[in-house]
Short mmCIF file of C-alpha atoms in Angstrom, two decimals:
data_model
loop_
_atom_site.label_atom_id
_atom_site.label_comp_id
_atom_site.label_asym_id
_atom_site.label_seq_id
_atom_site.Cartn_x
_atom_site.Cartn_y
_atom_site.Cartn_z
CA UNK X 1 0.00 0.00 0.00
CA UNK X 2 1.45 3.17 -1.11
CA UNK X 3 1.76 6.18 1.22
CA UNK X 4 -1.11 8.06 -0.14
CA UNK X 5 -3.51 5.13 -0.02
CA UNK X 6 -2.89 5.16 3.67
CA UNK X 7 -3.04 9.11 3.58
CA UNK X 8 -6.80 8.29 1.82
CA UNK X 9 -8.31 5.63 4.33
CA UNK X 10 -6.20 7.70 7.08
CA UNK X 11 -8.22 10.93 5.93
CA UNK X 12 -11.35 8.64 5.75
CA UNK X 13 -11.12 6.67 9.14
CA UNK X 14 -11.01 9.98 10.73
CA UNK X 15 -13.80 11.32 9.27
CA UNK X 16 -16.20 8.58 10.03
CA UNK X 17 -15.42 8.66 13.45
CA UNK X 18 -15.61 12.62 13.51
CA UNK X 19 -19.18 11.77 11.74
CA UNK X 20 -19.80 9.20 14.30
CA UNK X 21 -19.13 11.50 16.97
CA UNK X 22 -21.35 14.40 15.62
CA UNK X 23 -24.14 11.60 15.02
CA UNK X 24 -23.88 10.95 18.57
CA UNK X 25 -23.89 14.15 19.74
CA UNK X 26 -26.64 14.88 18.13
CA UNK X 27 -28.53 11.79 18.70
CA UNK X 28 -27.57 12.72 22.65
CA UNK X 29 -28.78 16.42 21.90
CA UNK X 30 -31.79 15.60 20.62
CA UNK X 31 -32.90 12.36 23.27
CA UNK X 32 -31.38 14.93 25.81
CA UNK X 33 -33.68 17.54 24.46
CA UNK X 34 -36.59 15.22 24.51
CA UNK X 35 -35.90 13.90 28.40
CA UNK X 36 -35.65 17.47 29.61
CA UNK X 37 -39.10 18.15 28.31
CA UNK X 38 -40.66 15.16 28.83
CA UNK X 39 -39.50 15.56 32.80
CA UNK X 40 -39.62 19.48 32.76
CA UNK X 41 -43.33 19.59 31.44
CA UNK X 42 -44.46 16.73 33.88
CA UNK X 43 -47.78 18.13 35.05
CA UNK X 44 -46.67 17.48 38.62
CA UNK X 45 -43.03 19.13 38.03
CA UNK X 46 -45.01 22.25 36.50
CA UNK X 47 -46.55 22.44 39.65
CA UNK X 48 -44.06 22.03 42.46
CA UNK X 49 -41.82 24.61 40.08
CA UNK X 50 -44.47 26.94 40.41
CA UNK X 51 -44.67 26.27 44.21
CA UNK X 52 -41.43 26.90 44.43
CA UNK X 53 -41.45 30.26 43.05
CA UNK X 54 -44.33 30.93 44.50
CA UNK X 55 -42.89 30.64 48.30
CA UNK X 56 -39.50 32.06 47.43
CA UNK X 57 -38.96 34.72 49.81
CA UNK X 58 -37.47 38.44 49.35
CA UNK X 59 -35.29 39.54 52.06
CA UNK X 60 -36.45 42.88 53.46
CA UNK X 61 -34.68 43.83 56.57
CA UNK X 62 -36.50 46.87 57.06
CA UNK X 63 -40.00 45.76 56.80
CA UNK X 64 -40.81 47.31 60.32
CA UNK X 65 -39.84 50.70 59.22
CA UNK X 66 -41.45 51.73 55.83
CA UNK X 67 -42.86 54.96 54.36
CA UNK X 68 -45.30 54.52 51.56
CA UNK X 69 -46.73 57.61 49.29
CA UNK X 70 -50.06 56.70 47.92
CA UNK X 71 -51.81 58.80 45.08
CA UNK X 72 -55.35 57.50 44.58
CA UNK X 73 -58.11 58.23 42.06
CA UNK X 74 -61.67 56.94 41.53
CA UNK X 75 -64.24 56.64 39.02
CA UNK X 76 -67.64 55.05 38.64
CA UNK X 77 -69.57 53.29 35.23
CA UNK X 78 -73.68 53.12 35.66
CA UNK X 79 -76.61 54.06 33.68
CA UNK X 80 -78.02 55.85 36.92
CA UNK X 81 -77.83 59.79 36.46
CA UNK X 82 -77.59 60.59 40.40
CA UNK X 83 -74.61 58.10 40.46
CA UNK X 84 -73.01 59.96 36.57
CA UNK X 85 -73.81 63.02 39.04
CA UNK X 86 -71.03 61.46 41.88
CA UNK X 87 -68.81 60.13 39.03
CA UNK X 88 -68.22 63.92 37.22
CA UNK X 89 -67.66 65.05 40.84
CA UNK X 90 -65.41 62.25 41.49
CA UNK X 91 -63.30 62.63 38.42
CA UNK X 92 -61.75 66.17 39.97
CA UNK X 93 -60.94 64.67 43.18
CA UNK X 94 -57.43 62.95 44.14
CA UNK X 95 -56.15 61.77 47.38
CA UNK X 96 -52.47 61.84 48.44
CA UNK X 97 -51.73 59.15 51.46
CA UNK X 98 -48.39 59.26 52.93
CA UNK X 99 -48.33 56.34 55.42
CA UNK X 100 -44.79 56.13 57.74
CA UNK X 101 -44.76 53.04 60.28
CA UNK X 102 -42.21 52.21 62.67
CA UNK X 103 -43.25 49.42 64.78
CA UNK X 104 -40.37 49.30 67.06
CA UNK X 105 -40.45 52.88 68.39
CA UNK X 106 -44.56 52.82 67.96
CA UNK X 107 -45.17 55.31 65.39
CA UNK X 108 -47.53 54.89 63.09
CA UNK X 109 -48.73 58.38 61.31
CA UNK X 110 -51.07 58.32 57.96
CA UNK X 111 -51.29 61.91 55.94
CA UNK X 112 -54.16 62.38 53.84
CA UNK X 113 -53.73 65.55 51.44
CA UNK X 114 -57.05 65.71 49.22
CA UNK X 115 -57.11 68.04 45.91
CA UNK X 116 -59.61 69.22 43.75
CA UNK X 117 -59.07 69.22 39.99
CA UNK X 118 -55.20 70.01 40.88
CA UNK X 119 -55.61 71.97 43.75
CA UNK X 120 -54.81 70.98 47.60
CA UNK X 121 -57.42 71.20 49.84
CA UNK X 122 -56.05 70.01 53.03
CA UNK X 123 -54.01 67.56 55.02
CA UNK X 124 -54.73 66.22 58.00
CA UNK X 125 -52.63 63.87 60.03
CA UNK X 126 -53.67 60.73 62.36
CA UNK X 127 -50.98 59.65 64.53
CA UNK X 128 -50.98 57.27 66.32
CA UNK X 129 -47.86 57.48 68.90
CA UNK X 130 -46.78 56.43 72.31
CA UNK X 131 -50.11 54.18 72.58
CA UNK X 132 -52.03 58.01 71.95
CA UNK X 133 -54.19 58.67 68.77
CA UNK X 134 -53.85 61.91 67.89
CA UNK X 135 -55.53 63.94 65.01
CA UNK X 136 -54.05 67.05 63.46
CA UNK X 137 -54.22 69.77 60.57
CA UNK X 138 -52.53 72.59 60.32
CA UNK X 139 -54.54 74.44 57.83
CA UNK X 140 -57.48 74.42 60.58
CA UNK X 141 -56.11 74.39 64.30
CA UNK X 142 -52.67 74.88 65.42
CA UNK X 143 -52.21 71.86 68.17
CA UNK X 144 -52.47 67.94 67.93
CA UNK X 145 -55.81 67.08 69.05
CA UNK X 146 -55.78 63.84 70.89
CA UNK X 147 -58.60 61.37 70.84
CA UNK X 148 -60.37 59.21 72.95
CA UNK X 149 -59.09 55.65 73.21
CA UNK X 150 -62.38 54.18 72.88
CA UNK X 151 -63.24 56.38 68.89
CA UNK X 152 -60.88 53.21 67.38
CA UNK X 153 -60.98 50.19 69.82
CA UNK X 154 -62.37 47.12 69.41
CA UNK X 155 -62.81 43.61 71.03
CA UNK X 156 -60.11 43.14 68.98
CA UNK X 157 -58.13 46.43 68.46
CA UNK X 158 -57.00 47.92 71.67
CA UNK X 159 -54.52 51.32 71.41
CA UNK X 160 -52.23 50.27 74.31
CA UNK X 161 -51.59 46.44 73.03
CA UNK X 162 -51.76 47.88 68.44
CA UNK X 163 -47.95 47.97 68.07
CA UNK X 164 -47.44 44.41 70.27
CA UNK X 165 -50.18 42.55 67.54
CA UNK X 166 -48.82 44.74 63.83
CA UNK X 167 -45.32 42.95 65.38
CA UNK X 168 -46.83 39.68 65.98
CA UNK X 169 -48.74 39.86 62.47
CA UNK X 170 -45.54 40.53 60.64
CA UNK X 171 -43.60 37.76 62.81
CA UNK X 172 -46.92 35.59 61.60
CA UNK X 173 -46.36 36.80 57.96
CA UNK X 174 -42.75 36.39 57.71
CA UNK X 175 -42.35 33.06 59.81
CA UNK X 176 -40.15 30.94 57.73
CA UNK X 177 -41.22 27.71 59.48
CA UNK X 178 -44.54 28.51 58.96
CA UNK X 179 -43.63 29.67 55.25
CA UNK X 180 -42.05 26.56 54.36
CA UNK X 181 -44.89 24.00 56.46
CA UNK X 182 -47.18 25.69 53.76
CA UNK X 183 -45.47 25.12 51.36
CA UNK X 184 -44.91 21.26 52.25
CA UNK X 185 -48.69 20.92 52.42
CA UNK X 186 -48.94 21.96 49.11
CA UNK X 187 -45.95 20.24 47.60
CA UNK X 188 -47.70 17.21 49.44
CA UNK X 189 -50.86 17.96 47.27
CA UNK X 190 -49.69 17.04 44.00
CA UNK X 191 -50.31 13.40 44.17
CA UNK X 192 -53.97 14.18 44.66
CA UNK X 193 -56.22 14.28 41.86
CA UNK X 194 -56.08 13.74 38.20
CA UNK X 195 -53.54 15.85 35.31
CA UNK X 196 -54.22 16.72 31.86
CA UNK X 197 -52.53 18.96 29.13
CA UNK X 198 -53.28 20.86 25.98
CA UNK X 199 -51.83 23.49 24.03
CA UNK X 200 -53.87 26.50 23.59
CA UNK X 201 -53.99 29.97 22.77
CA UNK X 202 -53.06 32.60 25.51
CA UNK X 203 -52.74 36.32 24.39
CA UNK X 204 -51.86 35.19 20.74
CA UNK X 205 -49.16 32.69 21.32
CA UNK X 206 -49.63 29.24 21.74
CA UNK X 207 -48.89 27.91 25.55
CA UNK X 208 -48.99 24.69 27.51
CA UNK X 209 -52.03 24.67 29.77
CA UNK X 210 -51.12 21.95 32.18
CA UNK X 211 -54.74 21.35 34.74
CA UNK X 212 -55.35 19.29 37.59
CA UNK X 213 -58.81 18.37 38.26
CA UNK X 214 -59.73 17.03 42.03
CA UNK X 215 -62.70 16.87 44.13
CA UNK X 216 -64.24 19.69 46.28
CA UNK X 217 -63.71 17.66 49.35
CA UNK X 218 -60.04 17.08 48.45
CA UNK X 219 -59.50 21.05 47.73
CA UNK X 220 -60.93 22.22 50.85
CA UNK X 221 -58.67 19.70 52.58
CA UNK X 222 -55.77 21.24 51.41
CA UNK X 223 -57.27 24.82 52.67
CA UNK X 224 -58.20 23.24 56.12
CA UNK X 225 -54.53 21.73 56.40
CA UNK X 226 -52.85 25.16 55.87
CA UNK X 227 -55.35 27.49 58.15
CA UNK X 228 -54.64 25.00 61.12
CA UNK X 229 -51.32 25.57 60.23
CA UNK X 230 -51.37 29.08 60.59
CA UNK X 231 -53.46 28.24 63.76
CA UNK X 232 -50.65 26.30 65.32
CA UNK X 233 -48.22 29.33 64.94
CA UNK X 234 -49.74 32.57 65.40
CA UNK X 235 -50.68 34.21 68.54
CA UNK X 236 -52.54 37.46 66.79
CA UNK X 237 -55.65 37.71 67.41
CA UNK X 238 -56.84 39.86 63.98
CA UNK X 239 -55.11 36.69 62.16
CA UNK X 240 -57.34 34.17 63.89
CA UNK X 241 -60.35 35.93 63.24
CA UNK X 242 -59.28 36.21 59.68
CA UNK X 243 -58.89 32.15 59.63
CA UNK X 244 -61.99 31.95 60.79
CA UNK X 245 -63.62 33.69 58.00
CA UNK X 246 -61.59 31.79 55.46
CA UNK X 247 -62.92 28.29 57.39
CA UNK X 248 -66.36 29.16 57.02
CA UNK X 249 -65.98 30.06 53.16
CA UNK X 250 -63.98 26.65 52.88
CA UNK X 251 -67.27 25.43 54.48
CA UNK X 252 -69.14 26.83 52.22
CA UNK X 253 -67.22 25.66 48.40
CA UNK X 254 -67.88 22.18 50.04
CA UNK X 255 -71.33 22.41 50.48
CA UNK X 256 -72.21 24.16 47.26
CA UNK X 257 -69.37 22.95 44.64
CA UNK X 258 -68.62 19.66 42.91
CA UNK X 259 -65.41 19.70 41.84
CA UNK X 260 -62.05 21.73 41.45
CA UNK X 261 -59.72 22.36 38.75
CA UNK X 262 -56.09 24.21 38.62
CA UNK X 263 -54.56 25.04 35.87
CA UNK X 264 -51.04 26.44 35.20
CA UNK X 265 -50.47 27.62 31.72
CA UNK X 266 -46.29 28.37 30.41
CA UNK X 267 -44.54 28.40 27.39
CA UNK X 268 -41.52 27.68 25.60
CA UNK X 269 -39.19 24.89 26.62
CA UNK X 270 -38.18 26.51 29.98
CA UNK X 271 -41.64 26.09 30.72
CA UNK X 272 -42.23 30.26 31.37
CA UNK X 273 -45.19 30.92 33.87
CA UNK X 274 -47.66 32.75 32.06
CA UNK X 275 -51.05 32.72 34.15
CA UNK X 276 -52.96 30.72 37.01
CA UNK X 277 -55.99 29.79 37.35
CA UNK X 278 -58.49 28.38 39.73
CA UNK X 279 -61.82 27.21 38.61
CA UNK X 280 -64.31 26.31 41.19
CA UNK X 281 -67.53 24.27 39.22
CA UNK X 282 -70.77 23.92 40.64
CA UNK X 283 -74.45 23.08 39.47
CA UNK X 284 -75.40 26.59 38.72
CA UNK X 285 -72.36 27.40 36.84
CA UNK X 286 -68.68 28.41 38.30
CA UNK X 287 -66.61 30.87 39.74
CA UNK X 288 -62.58 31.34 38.18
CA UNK X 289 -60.15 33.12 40.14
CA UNK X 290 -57.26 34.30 37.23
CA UNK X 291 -53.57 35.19 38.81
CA UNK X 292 -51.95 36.40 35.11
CA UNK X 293 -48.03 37.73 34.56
CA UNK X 294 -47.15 39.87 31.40
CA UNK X 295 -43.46 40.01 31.80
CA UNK X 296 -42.79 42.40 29.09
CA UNK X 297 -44.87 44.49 30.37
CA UNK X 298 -44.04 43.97 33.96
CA UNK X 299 -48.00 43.61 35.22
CA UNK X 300 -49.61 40.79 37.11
CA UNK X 301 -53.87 40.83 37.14
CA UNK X 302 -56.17 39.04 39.41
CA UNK X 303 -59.59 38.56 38.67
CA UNK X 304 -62.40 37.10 39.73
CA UNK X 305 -65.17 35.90 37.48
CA UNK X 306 -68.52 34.60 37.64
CA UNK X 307 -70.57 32.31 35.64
CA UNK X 308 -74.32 31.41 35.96
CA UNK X 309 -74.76 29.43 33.16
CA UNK X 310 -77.70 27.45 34.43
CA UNK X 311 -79.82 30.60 34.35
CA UNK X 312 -78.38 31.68 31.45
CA UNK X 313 -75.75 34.09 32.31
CA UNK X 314 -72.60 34.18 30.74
CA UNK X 315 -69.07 35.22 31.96
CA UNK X 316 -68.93 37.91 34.13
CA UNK X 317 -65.93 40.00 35.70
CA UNK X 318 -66.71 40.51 39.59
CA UNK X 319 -63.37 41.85 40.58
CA UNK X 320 -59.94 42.50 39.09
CA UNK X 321 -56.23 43.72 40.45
CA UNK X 322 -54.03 44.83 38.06
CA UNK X 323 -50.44 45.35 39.31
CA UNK X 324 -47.98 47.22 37.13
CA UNK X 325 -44.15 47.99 38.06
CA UNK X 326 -42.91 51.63 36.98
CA UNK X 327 -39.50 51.49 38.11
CA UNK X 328 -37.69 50.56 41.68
CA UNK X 329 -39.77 50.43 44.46
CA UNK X 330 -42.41 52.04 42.71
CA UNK X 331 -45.66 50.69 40.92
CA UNK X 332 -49.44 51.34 39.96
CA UNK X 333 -52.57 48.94 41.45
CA UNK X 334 -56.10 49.42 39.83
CA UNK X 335 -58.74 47.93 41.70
CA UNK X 336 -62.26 46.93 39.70
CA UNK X 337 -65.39 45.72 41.41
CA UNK X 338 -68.75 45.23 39.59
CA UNK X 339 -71.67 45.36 41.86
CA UNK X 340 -75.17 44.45 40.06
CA UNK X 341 -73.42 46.55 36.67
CA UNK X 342 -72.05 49.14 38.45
CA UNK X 343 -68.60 49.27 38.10
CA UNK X 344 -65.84 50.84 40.35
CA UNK X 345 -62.44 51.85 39.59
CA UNK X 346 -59.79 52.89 41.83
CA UNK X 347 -56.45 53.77 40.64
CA UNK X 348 -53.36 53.85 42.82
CA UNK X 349 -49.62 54.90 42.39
CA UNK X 350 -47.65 53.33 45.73
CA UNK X 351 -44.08 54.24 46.32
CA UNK X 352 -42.58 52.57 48.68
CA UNK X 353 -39.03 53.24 50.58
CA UNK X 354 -37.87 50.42 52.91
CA UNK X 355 -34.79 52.34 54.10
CA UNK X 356 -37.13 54.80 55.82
CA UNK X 357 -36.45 55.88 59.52
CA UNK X 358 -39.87 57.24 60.35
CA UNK X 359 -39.33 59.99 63.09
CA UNK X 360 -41.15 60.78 66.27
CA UNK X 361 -43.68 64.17 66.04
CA UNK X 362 -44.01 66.84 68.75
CA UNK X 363 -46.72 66.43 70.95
CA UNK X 364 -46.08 68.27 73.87
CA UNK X 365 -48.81 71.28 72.73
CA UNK X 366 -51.25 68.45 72.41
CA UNK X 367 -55.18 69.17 73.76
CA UNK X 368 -57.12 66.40 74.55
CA UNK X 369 -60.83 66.22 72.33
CA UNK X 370 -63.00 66.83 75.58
CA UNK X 371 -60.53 69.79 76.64
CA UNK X 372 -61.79 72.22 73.00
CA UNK X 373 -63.53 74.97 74.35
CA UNK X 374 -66.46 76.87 72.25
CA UNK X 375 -63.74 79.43 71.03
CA UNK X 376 -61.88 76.45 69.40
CA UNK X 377 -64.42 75.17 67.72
CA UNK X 378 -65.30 78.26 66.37
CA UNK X 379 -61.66 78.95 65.37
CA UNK X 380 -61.92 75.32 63.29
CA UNK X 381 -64.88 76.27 61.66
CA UNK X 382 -63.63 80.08 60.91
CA UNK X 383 -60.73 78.06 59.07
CA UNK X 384 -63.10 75.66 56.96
CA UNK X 385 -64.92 78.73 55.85
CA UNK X 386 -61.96 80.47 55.06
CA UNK X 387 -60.97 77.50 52.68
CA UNK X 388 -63.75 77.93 49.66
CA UNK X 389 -62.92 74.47 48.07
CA UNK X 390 -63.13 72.02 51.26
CA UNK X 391 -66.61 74.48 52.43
CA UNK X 392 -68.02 74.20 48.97
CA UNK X 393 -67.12 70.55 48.75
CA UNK X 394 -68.42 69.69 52.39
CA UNK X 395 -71.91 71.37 50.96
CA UNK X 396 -71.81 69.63 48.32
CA UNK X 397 -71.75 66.23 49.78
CA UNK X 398 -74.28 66.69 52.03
CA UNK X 399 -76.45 67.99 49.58
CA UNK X 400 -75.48 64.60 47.93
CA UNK X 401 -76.89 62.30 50.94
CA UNK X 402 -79.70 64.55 51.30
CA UNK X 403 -80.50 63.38 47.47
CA UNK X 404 -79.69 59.89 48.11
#
């Protein structure tokens, strides 16, 4: 065999291995390809991922001390004329809300600032400090009025004990034990019932709608398992009361629902969450709670729909939460509730800064509510005629009520 004979099946030999190899690799890419997404879009791994994310918590050192700036709108849609009559009057009317809480030196102190189309009316502080509750403007009287304990207490809500249960509601609310037993219960929950999956359109774009379809009985089981869990480990007496409620609507989808289904729907091979959704059927119809994430455009909605479709009503949107982010610690909520056709809208732009070191306020020229003399109240009501918009708005509304 001459030297370029070898130099031939040489050059060969080497390139049916080097074709071997790339066969292989791509043979391995491809069954590697189809492994990952035949484990990665296993209903029950599309649901413990989701979990997952869904219990991942943000650390927030500051969470005791926060200020928040609020700027809130509202509008309402009806056919009624005496309710168009509150929506023009509505339309001019925004309220600023600048909330500052500190629960470990007690000081809790909530700013409301109303305008009328662009103009500032008021503001007018309650503050709520060294177990006190103070009220205080300085557009109409020039001290801190402080209030009676008894104008905001409760069975539940005391002034002297408020700071002791916000602290134990956010220890409640941030217990990682707690947190993470939740989540167990619900990791736990994915064996139970039956999966099924379909593509489908979302928005345009086809998506993987993965559902899991399981008895009322089984659902509210799930629901009883996690309020007795937040039972076992809170002390707060607001939270209990809250569990409560939530037991007695558990009690309640048993008794009048048949059957449950959940469905997660994501797309693309990583499986990218693009909406929840819980469907609750019964004989009259069903009620579908939506939990939806645009990405792009950095918004999450909620919404609550109802469906009668035994009497012959179709789909109808009860109540929806749209979430938007602007930029850092910043973001817009809109709030839409439809009650018998009428809807209401409230728009709200919350920034937030966690860094905040909410300060004490001067009390010391405080005058307790009983202590106003005649002269004061005359001097209050000298300053509220003095101010044409909040007068002519104050007659206005009770003009309103008198209509009503």
């Amino acid at each position: 065999m001459d030297e370029k004979d070898f130099e031939k099946k040489s050059t060969k030999k080497v390139t049916t291995i080097v074709g071997i190899i790339i066969l292989a690799l791509i043979i391995a890419i491809i069954l590697g390809g189809f492994f990952y997404l035949k484990f990665t879009r296993k209903p029950e791994r599309i649901f413990s991922k989701e979990i997952d994310k869904l219990f991942k918590m943000e650390e927030n050192k500051n969470s005791k001390q926060e200020k928040f700036e609020l700027d809130i709108t509202a509008s309402i849609d009806s056919d009624n004329e005496e309710i168009k009559m509150i929506d023009s009057f509505l339309k001019g009317i925004k309220l600023k809300v600048n909330l500052e809480t500190d629960l470990n030196n007690k000081v809790f102190c909530e700013t409301l600032i109303p305008s009328f189309i662009g103009q500032e009316i008021v503001s007018l502080d309650i503050l709520l400090q060294d177990d006190n509750l103070y009220v205080y403007s300085e557009e109409l009287y020039d001290k801190y009025i402080e209030l009676p304990k008894e104008y905001i207490e409760t069975p539940v809500i005391s002034i002297d004990t408020v700071f002791e249960e916000l602290s134990e509601q956010y220890n409640t609310l941030t217990n990682e034990k707690l947190i993470n037993n939740i989540k167990n219960i619900y990791h736990d929950s994915i064996k139970i019932g039956t999966f099924s999956q379909e593509k489908v359109k979302l928005n345009g774009a086809t998506v993987l709608k993965t559902t899991k379809k399981m008895s009322t009985k089984e659902y509210t089981d799930i629901l009883n398992k996690i309020l007795k869990e937040i039972d076992n480990n809170n002390n707060d007496e607001t939270i209990k009361i809250f569990t409560e409620e939530l037991k007695n609507i558990t009690e309640e989808i048993e008794n009048y629902s048949e059957n449950v289904e959940i469905s997660i729907y994501t797309k693309g091979i990583t499986n990218k969450f693009e909406k929840a959704e819980i469907i609750i059927i019964n004989k009259y119809g069903s009620r579908t709670f939506e939990f939806e994430k645009k990405e792009k455009e950095k918004e999450i909605q909620l919404r609550l729909l109802q469906d009668n479709s035994a009497e012959g009503i179709n789909s109808e949107e009860i109540f929806n939460i749209t979430i938007k982010e602007e930029e850092e610690n910043s973001r817009t909520v809109k709030f839409k509730i439809n009650i018998d056709g009428t809807i209401i809208t409230l728009n709200i732009k919350c920034t937030n800064d966690y860094n905040a070191k909410p300060e004490k306020r001067d009390t010391s020229n405080s005058i307790e509510l009983e202590n106003l003399t005649e002269i004061d109240y005359l001097k209050i009501y000298s300053n509220i005629q003095k101010n044409e918009i909040l007068y002519s708005i104050i007659n206005t509304i009770s003009e309103m009520i008198e209509a009503l």
